[in-house]
PDB file of C-alpha atoms in Angstrom:
ATOM      1  CA  MET F 556       5.726 -16.309  11.447  1.00 88.00           C
ATOM      2  CA  ARG F 557       4.462 -13.193  13.198  1.00 95.00           C
ATOM      3  CA  ILE F 558       2.716 -10.301  11.424  1.00 96.00           C
ATOM      4  CA  HIS F 559       2.726  -6.697  12.631  1.00 98.00           C
ATOM      5  CA  HIS F 560       0.358  -4.037  11.270  1.00 98.00           C
ATOM      6  CA  LEU F 561       2.130  -0.666  11.114  1.00 98.00           C
ATOM      7  CA  ASN F 562       0.947   2.830  10.291  1.00 98.00           C
ATOM      8  CA  CYS F 563       3.937   4.360   8.525  1.00 98.00           C
ATOM      9  CA  GLY F 564       2.491   7.790   7.840  1.00 98.00           C
ATOM     10  CA  THR F 565      -0.622   9.571   9.088  1.00 98.00           C
ATOM     11  CA  LEU F 566      -2.260  11.801   6.472  1.00 98.00           C
ATOM     12  CA  CYS F 567      -4.700  14.546   7.492  1.00 98.00           C
ATOM     13  CA  PRO F 568      -6.391  16.045   4.407  1.00 97.00           C
ATOM     14  CA  ALA F 569      -9.018  18.738   4.823  1.00 96.00           C
ATOM     15  CA  SER F 570     -12.718  17.882   5.304  1.00 95.00           C
ATOM     16  CA  ALA F 571     -13.244  14.517   6.942  1.00 96.00           C
ATOM     17  CA  ARG F 572     -16.833  14.406   5.653  1.00 95.00           C
ATOM     18  CA  PHE F 573     -15.691  14.947   2.061  1.00 94.00           C
ATOM     19  CA  VAL F 574     -12.755  12.522   2.198  1.00 94.00           C
ATOM     20  CA  THR F 575     -13.982   9.680   4.434  1.00 94.00           C
ATOM     21  CA  GLY F 576     -17.747  10.127   4.464  1.00 93.00           C
ATOM     22  CA  SER F 577     -17.932  10.776   8.210  1.00 92.00           C
ATOM     23  CA  GLY F 578     -16.884  13.509  10.621  1.00 94.00           C
ATOM     24  CA  GLY F 579     -17.171  17.256  10.205  1.00 95.00           C
ATOM     25  CA  LEU F 580     -17.026  19.160   6.960  1.00 94.00           C
ATOM     26  CA  PHE F 581     -14.253  21.382   8.354  1.00 93.00           C
ATOM     27  CA  GLU F 582     -12.586  18.666  10.424  1.00 96.00           C
ATOM     28  CA  ARG F 583      -9.301  17.139   9.259  1.00 97.00           C
ATOM     29  CA  ALA F 584      -9.602  13.555   8.042  1.00 97.00           C
ATOM     30  CA  ARG F 585      -7.371  10.783   9.342  1.00 98.00           C
ATOM     31  CA  MET F 586      -5.841   8.392   6.855  1.00 98.00           C
ATOM     32  CA  VAL F 587      -2.990   5.941   7.394  1.00 98.00           C
ATOM     33  CA  CYS F 588      -0.202   4.287   5.417  1.00 98.00           C
ATOM     34  CA  HIS F 589      -0.972   0.705   6.400  1.00 98.00           C
ATOM     35  CA  CYS F 590       2.106  -1.512   6.091  1.00 98.00           C
ATOM     36  CA  LEU F 591       2.831  -5.085   7.144  1.00 98.00           C
ATOM     37  CA  LEU F 592       5.977  -6.347   8.849  1.00 98.00           C
ATOM     38  CA  LEU F 593       6.476 -10.111   8.654  1.00 98.00           C
ATOM     39  CA  GLU F 594       8.871 -11.902  10.988  1.00 97.00           C
ATOM     40  CA  THR F 595      10.137 -14.947   9.100  1.00 95.00           C
ATOM     41  CA  SER F 596      12.980 -17.426   9.425  1.00 90.00           C
ATOM     42  CA  ARG F 597      14.765 -15.549   6.617  1.00 91.00           C
ATOM     43  CA  GLY F 598      14.544 -12.119   8.161  1.00 96.00           C
ATOM     44  CA  LEU F 599      11.934  -9.395   8.084  1.00 98.00           C
ATOM     45  CA  VAL F 600       9.642  -8.656   5.154  1.00 98.00           C
ATOM     46  CA  LEU F 601       7.899  -5.289   4.677  1.00 98.00           C
ATOM     47  CA  VAL F 602       4.752  -4.951   2.589  1.00 98.00           C
ATOM     48  CA  ASP F 603       4.827  -1.255   1.596  1.00 99.00           C
ATOM     49  CA  THR F 604       7.032   1.167   3.543  1.00 98.00           C
ATOM     50  CA  GLY F 605       4.936   4.325   3.865  1.00 98.00           C
ATOM     51  CA  LEU F 606       6.895   7.540   4.341  1.00 98.00           C
ATOM     52  CA  GLY F 607      10.608   7.212   5.088  1.00 98.00           C
ATOM     53  CA  THR F 608      12.962   9.110   7.360  1.00 98.00           C
ATOM     54  CA  ARG F 609      14.213  11.315   4.513  1.00 98.00           C
ATOM     55  CA  ASP F 610      10.625  12.168   3.547  1.00 98.00           C
ATOM     56  CA  VAL F 611       9.930  13.281   7.117  1.00 98.00           C
ATOM     57  CA  GLN F 612      13.107  15.352   7.272  1.00 98.00           C
ATOM     58  CA  ASP F 613      12.591  17.171   3.949  1.00 98.00           C
ATOM     59  CA  ALA F 614       8.985  16.619   2.973  1.00 98.00           C
ATOM     60  CA  LYS F 615       8.497  19.395   0.432  1.00 96.00           C
ATOM     61  CA  ALA F 616      11.627  18.470  -1.518  1.00 95.00           C
ATOM     62  CA  ARG F 617      10.948  14.727  -1.573  1.00 97.00           C
ATOM     63  CA  LEU F 618       7.153  14.509  -1.582  1.00 97.00           C
ATOM     64  CA  GLY F 619       6.354  17.767  -3.331  1.00 96.00           C
ATOM     65  CA  GLN F 620       4.664  20.874  -2.041  1.00 96.00           C
ATOM     66  CA  ARG F 621       1.314  19.874  -3.563  1.00 94.00           C
ATOM     67  CA  PHE F 622       1.254  16.509  -1.755  1.00 96.00           C
ATOM     68  CA  VAL F 623       2.216  18.122   1.561  1.00 97.00           C
ATOM     69  CA  LYS F 624      -0.383  20.864   1.241  1.00 97.00           C
ATOM     70  CA  ARG F 625      -3.175  18.530   0.145  1.00 95.00           C
ATOM     71  CA  ASN F 626      -2.542  15.682   2.594  1.00 97.00           C
ATOM     72  CA  ALA F 627      -0.985  17.470   5.602  1.00 98.00           C
ATOM     73  CA  PRO F 628       1.138  14.438   6.596  1.00 98.00           C
ATOM     74  CA  ARG F 629       1.993  14.281  10.288  1.00 98.00           C
ATOM     75  CA  LEU F 630       5.738  13.826   9.486  1.00 98.00           C
ATOM     76  CA  ASP F 631       6.434  12.035  12.747  1.00 98.00           C
ATOM     77  CA  PRO F 632       9.817  10.229  12.720  1.00 98.00           C
ATOM     78  CA  ALA F 633       8.370   7.680  15.155  1.00 98.00           C
ATOM     79  CA  GLU F 634       5.900   6.549  12.489  1.00 98.00           C
ATOM     80  CA  THR F 635       8.535   5.548   9.933  1.00 98.00           C
ATOM     81  CA  ALA F 636       8.981   1.848   9.284  1.00 98.00           C
ATOM     82  CA  LEU F 637      12.619   2.084  10.378  1.00 98.00           C
ATOM     83  CA  ALA F 638      11.710   3.568  13.760  1.00 98.00           C
ATOM     84  CA  GLN F 639       9.052   0.917  14.323  1.00 98.00           C
ATOM     85  CA  VAL F 640      11.365  -1.909  13.278  1.00 98.00           C
ATOM     86  CA  GLU F 641      13.955  -0.660  15.770  1.00 98.00           C
ATOM     87  CA  ARG F 642      11.350  -0.332  18.552  1.00 98.00           C
ATOM     88  CA  LEU F 643      10.577  -4.010  18.041  1.00 98.00           C
ATOM     89  CA  GLY F 644      14.218  -4.798  18.766  1.00 98.00           C
ATOM     90  CA  PHE F 645      15.448  -5.302  15.204  1.00 98.00           C
ATOM     91  CA  LYS F 646      18.012  -3.512  13.023  1.00 98.00           C
ATOM     92  CA  ARG F 647      17.521  -2.037   9.578  1.00 97.00           C
ATOM     93  CA  GLU F 648      19.668  -4.865   8.167  1.00 98.00           C
ATOM     94  CA  ASP F 649      17.105  -7.372   9.435  1.00 98.00           C
ATOM     95  CA  VAL F 650      14.660  -6.176   6.758  1.00 98.00           C
ATOM     96  CA  ARG F 651      15.671  -8.508   3.928  1.00 98.00           C
ATOM     97  CA  HIS F 652      12.711  -8.078   1.589  1.00 98.00           C
ATOM     98  CA  ILE F 653      10.251  -5.321   0.647  1.00 98.00           C
ATOM     99  CA  VAL F 654       7.082  -5.995  -1.362  1.00 98.00           C
ATOM    100  CA  PRO F 655       5.371  -2.755  -2.481  1.00 98.00           C
ATOM    101  CA  THR F 656       1.799  -2.761  -3.732  1.00 98.00           C
ATOM    102  CA  HIS F 657       2.966  -0.083  -6.189  1.00 98.00           C
ATOM    103  CA  LEU F 658       5.611   2.620  -6.373  1.00 98.00           C
ATOM    104  CA  ASP F 659       3.687   5.766  -5.439  1.00 98.00           C
ATOM    105  CA  LEU F 660       5.451   8.140  -3.052  1.00 98.00           C
ATOM    106  CA  ASP F 661       3.408   7.251   0.043  1.00 98.00           C
ATOM    107  CA  HIS F 662       4.102   3.530  -0.420  1.00 98.00           C
ATOM    108  CA  VAL F 663       7.864   3.417  -1.058  1.00 98.00           C
ATOM    109  CA  GLY F 664       9.247   6.427   0.812  1.00 98.00           C
ATOM    110  CA  GLY F 665      11.061   4.072   3.157  1.00 98.00           C
ATOM    111  CA  LEU F 666      12.997   2.152   0.494  1.00 98.00           C
ATOM    112  CA  ALA F 667      16.159   4.143   1.186  1.00 98.00           C
ATOM    113  CA  ASP F 668      15.961   3.286   4.894  1.00 98.00           C
ATOM    114  CA  PHE F 669      16.601  -0.369   3.970  1.00 98.00           C
ATOM    115  CA  PRO F 670      19.156  -0.168   1.137  1.00 98.00           C
ATOM    116  CA  ASP F 671      20.236  -3.811   1.412  1.00 97.00           C
ATOM    117  CA  ALA F 672      16.712  -5.231   1.082  1.00 98.00           C
ATOM    118  CA  GLN F 673      15.533  -7.044  -2.036  1.00 98.00           C
ATOM    119  CA  VAL F 674      12.547  -5.182  -3.518  1.00 98.00           C
ATOM    120  CA  HIS F 675       9.952  -7.427  -5.142  1.00 98.00           C
ATOM    121  CA  VAL F 676       7.699  -5.582  -7.598  1.00 98.00           C
ATOM    122  CA  PHE F 677       5.352  -6.361 -10.470  1.00 98.00           C
ATOM    123  CA  GLY F 678       7.260  -5.779 -13.705  1.00 98.00           C
ATOM    124  CA  ASP F 679       4.557  -3.585 -15.248  1.00 97.00           C
ATOM    125  CA  GLU F 680       4.696  -1.260 -12.241  1.00 98.00           C
ATOM    126  CA  HIS F 681       8.476  -0.992 -12.345  1.00 98.00           C
ATOM    127  CA  ALA F 682       8.372  -0.143 -16.055  1.00 97.00           C
ATOM    128  CA  ALA F 683       5.691   2.519 -15.559  1.00 96.00           C
ATOM    129  CA  ALA F 684       7.582   4.139 -12.683  1.00 97.00           C
ATOM    130  CA  MET F 685      10.918   4.216 -14.480  1.00 97.00           C
ATOM    131  CA  VAL F 686       9.495   5.667 -17.723  1.00 94.00           C
ATOM    132  CA  PRO F 687       5.953   6.995 -17.130  1.00 88.00           C
ATOM    133  CA  PRO F 688       4.011   7.064 -20.420  1.00 82.00           C
ATOM    134  CA  ASP F 689       2.153  10.317 -19.617  1.00 82.00           C
ATOM    135  CA  ALA F 690       1.566  12.985 -16.972  1.00 79.00           C
ATOM    136  CA  ARG F 691      -1.226  11.055 -15.244  1.00 77.00           C
ATOM    137  CA  ALA F 692       0.962   7.959 -14.871  1.00 80.00           C
ATOM    138  CA  LYS F 693       3.831  10.098 -13.590  1.00 87.00           C
ATOM    139  CA  PHE F 694       1.772  11.818 -10.875  1.00 87.00           C
ATOM    140  CA  GLY F 695       2.571   9.654  -7.841  1.00 95.00           C
ATOM    141  CA  TYR F 696       6.132   8.608  -8.673  1.00 97.00           C
ATOM    142  CA  LYS F 697       9.117  10.341  -7.058  1.00 97.00           C
ATOM    143  CA  PRO F 698      12.395   8.971  -8.508  1.00 97.00           C
ATOM    144  CA  VAL F 699      14.322  10.553  -5.626  1.00 97.00           C
ATOM    145  CA  GLN F 700      12.880   7.790  -3.431  1.00 98.00           C
ATOM    146  CA  TRP F 701      14.772   5.109  -5.362  1.00 98.00           C
ATOM    147  CA  ALA F 702      17.834   7.171  -6.335  1.00 97.00           C
ATOM    148  CA  HIS F 703      19.935   4.998  -3.990  1.00 97.00           C
ATOM    149  CA  GLY F 704      19.538   2.076  -6.398  1.00 98.00           C
ATOM    150  CA  PRO F 705      17.260  -0.564  -4.845  1.00 98.00           C
ATOM    151  CA  LYS F 706      17.835  -4.248  -5.511  1.00 98.00           C
ATOM    152  CA  TRP F 707      14.840  -4.727  -7.777  1.00 98.00           C
ATOM    153  CA  ASN F 708      13.292  -8.135  -8.416  1.00 98.00           C
ATOM    154  CA  ARG F 709      10.687  -7.859 -11.182  1.00 98.00           C
ATOM    155  CA  TYR F 710       7.852 -10.362 -11.707  1.00 98.00           C
ATOM    156  CA  ALA F 711       5.238 -11.271 -14.291  1.00 97.00           C
ATOM    157  CA  VAL F 712       2.159 -13.429 -13.799  1.00 94.00           C
ATOM    158  CA  GLU F 713       2.645 -16.988 -14.982  1.00 87.00           C
ATOM    159  CA  GLY F 714      -0.808 -18.564 -14.904  1.00 89.00           C
ATOM    160  CA  GLU F 715      -1.024 -19.236 -11.174  1.00 93.00           C
ATOM    161  CA  ARG F 716      -4.377 -18.385  -9.589  1.00 96.00           C
ATOM    162  CA  TRP F 717      -5.170 -17.068  -6.112  1.00 98.00           C
ATOM    163  CA  PHE F 718      -8.879 -17.317  -5.278  1.00 98.00           C
ATOM    164  CA  GLY F 719      -9.596 -16.808  -8.986  1.00 97.00           C
ATOM    165  CA  PHE F 720      -7.198 -13.856  -9.428  1.00 98.00           C
ATOM    166  CA  GLU F 721      -4.033 -13.910 -11.501  1.00 97.00           C
ATOM    167  CA  SER F 722      -1.020 -14.025  -9.202  1.00 98.00           C
ATOM    168  CA  VAL F 723       2.664 -14.724  -8.795  1.00 97.00           C
ATOM    169  CA  ARG F 724       4.459 -15.953  -5.693  1.00 96.00           C
ATOM    170  CA  VAL F 725       7.510 -14.004  -4.594  1.00 96.00           C
ATOM    171  CA  ILE F 726      10.511 -14.595  -2.305  1.00 95.00           C
ATOM    172  CA  PRO F 727      11.192 -18.306  -2.941  1.00 88.00           C
ATOM    173  CA  GLY F 728      12.139 -20.357   0.104  1.00 88.00           C
ATOM    174  CA  LEU F 729      10.331 -18.148   2.594  1.00 89.00           C
ATOM    175  CA  ASP F 730       8.446 -19.879   5.395  1.00 87.00           C
ATOM    176  CA  ALA F 731       5.456 -17.694   4.553  1.00 87.00           C
ATOM    177  CA  GLU F 732       3.392 -17.424   1.403  1.00 95.00           C
ATOM    178  CA  VAL F 733       3.621 -13.965  -0.178  1.00 97.00           C
ATOM    179  CA  VAL F 734       1.753 -13.439  -3.438  1.00 98.00           C
ATOM    180  CA  LEU F 735       1.479 -10.476  -5.810  1.00 98.00           C
ATOM    181  CA  VAL F 736      -2.108 -10.161  -7.068  1.00 98.00           C
ATOM    182  CA  PRO F 737      -2.495  -7.682  -9.966  1.00 98.00           C
ATOM    183  CA  LEU F 738      -5.261  -5.139  -9.238  1.00 98.00           C
ATOM    184  CA  THR F 739      -4.425  -2.624 -11.931  1.00 98.00           C
ATOM    185  CA  GLY F 740      -6.157   0.661 -12.613  1.00 97.00           C
ATOM    186  CA  HIS F 741      -4.852   3.027  -9.954  1.00 97.00           C
ATOM    187  CA  THR F 742      -1.455   2.549 -11.601  1.00 97.00           C
ATOM    188  CA  ALA F 743      -0.408   0.409 -14.542  1.00 96.00           C
ATOM    189  CA  GLY F 744       1.111  -2.295 -12.376  1.00 97.00           C
ATOM    190  CA  HIS F 745      -0.745  -1.870  -9.098  1.00 98.00           C
ATOM    191  CA  CYS F 746      -0.987  -5.100  -7.093  1.00 98.00           C
ATOM    192  CA  GLY F 747      -2.494  -6.405  -3.938  1.00 98.00           C
ATOM    193  CA  VAL F 748      -0.129  -8.400  -1.738  1.00 98.00           C
ATOM    194  CA  ALA F 749      -1.576 -11.578  -0.255  1.00 98.00           C
ATOM    195  CA  VAL F 750       0.077 -13.063   2.811  1.00 98.00           C
ATOM    196  CA  LYS F 751      -0.742 -16.374   4.464  1.00 96.00           C
ATOM    197  CA  GLY F 752      -0.069 -16.166   8.178  1.00 88.00           C
ATOM    198  CA  PRO F 753      -0.989 -18.195  11.257  1.00 87.00           C
ATOM    199  CA  GLY F 754      -4.577 -16.923  11.076  1.00 89.00           C
ATOM    200  CA  GLY F 755      -5.045 -17.577   7.366  1.00 94.00           C
ATOM    201  CA  TRP F 756      -4.888 -15.333   4.323  1.00 97.00           C
ATOM    202  CA  MET F 757      -4.937 -11.547   4.291  1.00 98.00           C
ATOM    203  CA  LEU F 758      -4.880  -9.293   1.240  1.00 98.00           C
ATOM    204  CA  HIS F 759      -3.261  -5.871   1.429  1.00 98.00           C
ATOM    205  CA  ALA F 760      -5.198  -4.279  -1.430  1.00 98.00           C
ATOM    206  CA  GLY F 761      -3.052  -1.143  -1.608  1.00 98.00           C
ATOM    207  CA  ASP F 762      -4.912   1.673  -3.372  1.00 98.00           C
ATOM    208  CA  ALA F 763      -7.390  -0.585  -5.174  1.00 98.00           C
ATOM    209  CA  TYR F 764      -9.830   1.202  -2.874  1.00 98.00           C
ATOM    210  CA  PHE F 765      -9.441   3.859  -0.184  1.00 97.00           C
ATOM    211  CA  SER F 766     -12.477   3.514   2.062  1.00 97.00           C
ATOM    212  CA  HIS F 767     -14.073   0.500   3.714  1.00 97.00           C
ATOM    213  CA  ARG F 768     -17.368   1.845   2.342  1.00 96.00           C
ATOM    214  CA  GLU F 769     -16.234   0.925  -1.183  1.00 97.00           C
ATOM    215  CA  VAL F 770     -16.189  -2.807  -0.424  1.00 96.00           C
ATOM    216  CA  ASP F 771     -19.380  -2.835   1.622  1.00 95.00           C
ATOM    217  CA  LEU F 772     -21.473  -5.761   0.390  1.00 95.00           C
ATOM    218  CA  VAL F 773     -24.865  -4.146   1.012  1.00 94.00           C
ATOM    219  CA  ALA F 774     -24.465  -0.573  -0.245  1.00 94.00           C
ATOM    220  CA  PRO F 775     -20.956   0.080  -1.614  1.00 95.00           C
ATOM    221  CA  ARG F 776     -20.130   3.728  -2.198  1.00 95.00           C
ATOM    222  CA  SER F 777     -17.140   6.045  -2.393  1.00 95.00           C
ATOM    223  CA  PRO F 778     -16.965   9.217  -0.307  1.00 94.00           C
ATOM    224  CA  TRP F 779     -17.008  12.202  -2.665  1.00 95.00           C
ATOM    225  CA  GLY F 780     -13.403  13.211  -2.141  1.00 94.00           C
ATOM    226  CA  VAL F 781     -12.088   9.679  -2.585  1.00 93.00           C
ATOM    227  CA  ALA F 782     -14.238   9.109  -5.677  1.00 95.00           C
ATOM    228  CA  LEU F 783     -13.008  12.302  -7.319  1.00 94.00           C
ATOM    229  CA  PHE F 784      -9.356  11.653  -6.500  1.00 93.00           C
ATOM    230  CA  GLN F 785      -9.459   8.089  -7.802  1.00 94.00           C
ATOM    231  CA  LYS F 786     -11.258   9.042 -11.009  1.00 93.00           C
ATOM    232  CA  LEU F 787      -8.790  11.828 -11.769  1.00 91.00           C
ATOM    233  CA  ARG F 788      -5.621   9.956 -10.831  1.00 91.00           C
ATOM    234  CA  SER F 789      -6.250   6.402 -12.037  1.00 95.00           C
ATOM    235  CA  VAL F 790      -4.469   5.457 -15.233  1.00 95.00           C
ATOM    236  CA  ASP F 791      -7.365   3.117 -16.099  1.00 96.00           C
ATOM    237  CA  ASN F 792     -10.481   3.997 -14.132  1.00 96.00           C
ATOM    238  CA  ALA F 793     -12.591   1.254 -15.726  1.00 97.00           C
ATOM    239  CA  ALA F 794     -10.075  -1.390 -14.655  1.00 98.00           C
ATOM    240  CA  ARG F 795      -9.973   0.098 -11.153  1.00 97.00           C
ATOM    241  CA  LEU F 796     -13.751  -0.099 -10.809  1.00 97.00           C
ATOM    242  CA  GLN F 797     -13.806  -3.626 -12.196  1.00 98.00           C
ATOM    243  CA  ASN F 798     -11.202  -4.721  -9.663  1.00 98.00           C
ATOM    244  CA  GLN F 799     -13.202  -3.152  -6.836  1.00 97.00           C
ATOM    245  CA  GLU F 800     -16.165  -5.278  -7.935  1.00 97.00           C
ATOM    246  CA  ARG F 801     -13.920  -8.355  -7.992  1.00 98.00           C
ATOM    247  CA  LEU F 802     -12.752  -7.565  -4.459  1.00 98.00           C
ATOM    248  CA  ARG F 803     -16.353  -7.350  -3.290  1.00 98.00           C
ATOM    249  CA  GLY F 804     -16.879 -10.742  -4.903  1.00 98.00           C
ATOM    250  CA  LEU F 805     -13.854 -12.090  -3.031  1.00 98.00           C
ATOM    251  CA  VAL F 806     -15.202 -10.811   0.277  1.00 97.00           C
ATOM    252  CA  ARG F 807     -18.680 -12.162  -0.504  1.00 97.00           C
ATOM    253  CA  ALA F 808     -17.439 -15.644  -1.388  1.00 97.00           C
ATOM    254  CA  HIS F 809     -14.336 -16.000   0.778  1.00 97.00           C
ATOM    255  CA  GLY F 810     -14.599 -13.397   3.532  1.00 95.00           C
ATOM    256  CA  HIS F 811     -14.289 -16.173   6.102  1.00 95.00           C
ATOM    257  CA  GLU F 812     -10.950 -17.208   4.570  1.00 96.00           C
ATOM    258  CA  VAL F 813      -9.403 -13.898   3.501  1.00 98.00           C
ATOM    259  CA  LYS F 814      -9.142 -10.642   5.440  1.00 97.00           C
ATOM    260  CA  VAL F 815      -9.057  -7.728   2.968  1.00 98.00           C
ATOM    261  CA  PHE F 816      -7.915  -4.186   3.780  1.00 98.00           C
ATOM    262  CA  SER F 817      -6.639  -1.153   1.898  1.00 98.00           C
ATOM    263  CA  ALA F 818      -3.564   0.989   2.409  1.00 98.00           C
ATOM    264  CA  HIS F 819      -5.195   4.161   3.693  1.00 98.00           C
ATOM    265  CA  CYS F 820      -8.455   3.375   5.474  1.00 98.00           C
ATOM    266  CA  ALA F 821      -8.018   4.221   9.169  1.00 98.00           C
ATOM    267  CA  VAL F 822     -11.229   2.343  10.068  1.00 97.00           C
ATOM    268  CA  GLU F 823      -9.828  -0.915   8.674  1.00 98.00           C
ATOM    269  CA  PHE F 824      -6.429  -0.301  10.255  1.00 98.00           C
ATOM    270  CA  ASP F 825      -7.985   0.237  13.699  1.00 98.00           C
ATOM    271  CA  ARG F 826     -10.134  -2.890  13.291  1.00 96.00           C
ATOM    272  CA  VAL F 827      -7.255  -5.159  12.368  1.00 95.00           C
ATOM    273  CA  ARG F 828      -5.037  -3.751  15.128  1.00 94.00           C
ATOM    274  CA  ALA F 829      -7.817  -4.395  17.637  1.00 92.00           C
ATOM    275  CA  GLY F 830      -7.976  -8.018  16.479  1.00 81.00           C
TER     276      GLY F 830
END
């Protein structure tokens, strides 16, 4: 199995210092939509999809004017998962499975680019996205992104443990281990996605945290902008903070076995791409 790290959507919100904790106060930040593409014997598997081709073509209608204004996405067609899959010599039909960390708009915009793929999602997240219980839960979901009718596969945890976390394995018969690891708080059914590749385990932690500074083992902290956004937009902020502490514990105890990264931290993305 081969694993590719893809940036499927560059986001450039105002004030790098406020959002990321470094750079100028009036400088645009750089954030990514970090996705994984797995080459397996049963076709390609995407972990998250970032922004899709339709999002790039009609951003305000699909993503919302507020998201576009706040995040200033680059909207580069070359950054979509579909474009990157095709540059690697594959076709859209080769993507057989998609495993989203959660169903927010910047994580599943590319679902419609791969309409034949099976979409493997934590059942609690699917339920929350289909019928959000309140305005806060509804914030990041854009039903237009799954209006084409994805082939949903919903999962619940069944007692299996992954490094002490509850988990459930998905995509039976795959020659790679892919595991949903509930890390709720940001959304009701938010999960990390653990993948065991040739170099060992990696955990795509989604939006469980946004900055590498939040999982620092010596002096963890959230940049002001990230801290404010997460506090305001998490459906269960206490659970989110607890799961961040559990992730720090994972890194402390098993950092030599598991590589952990988030969906939007450009520093982590650049590190993992550099090897």
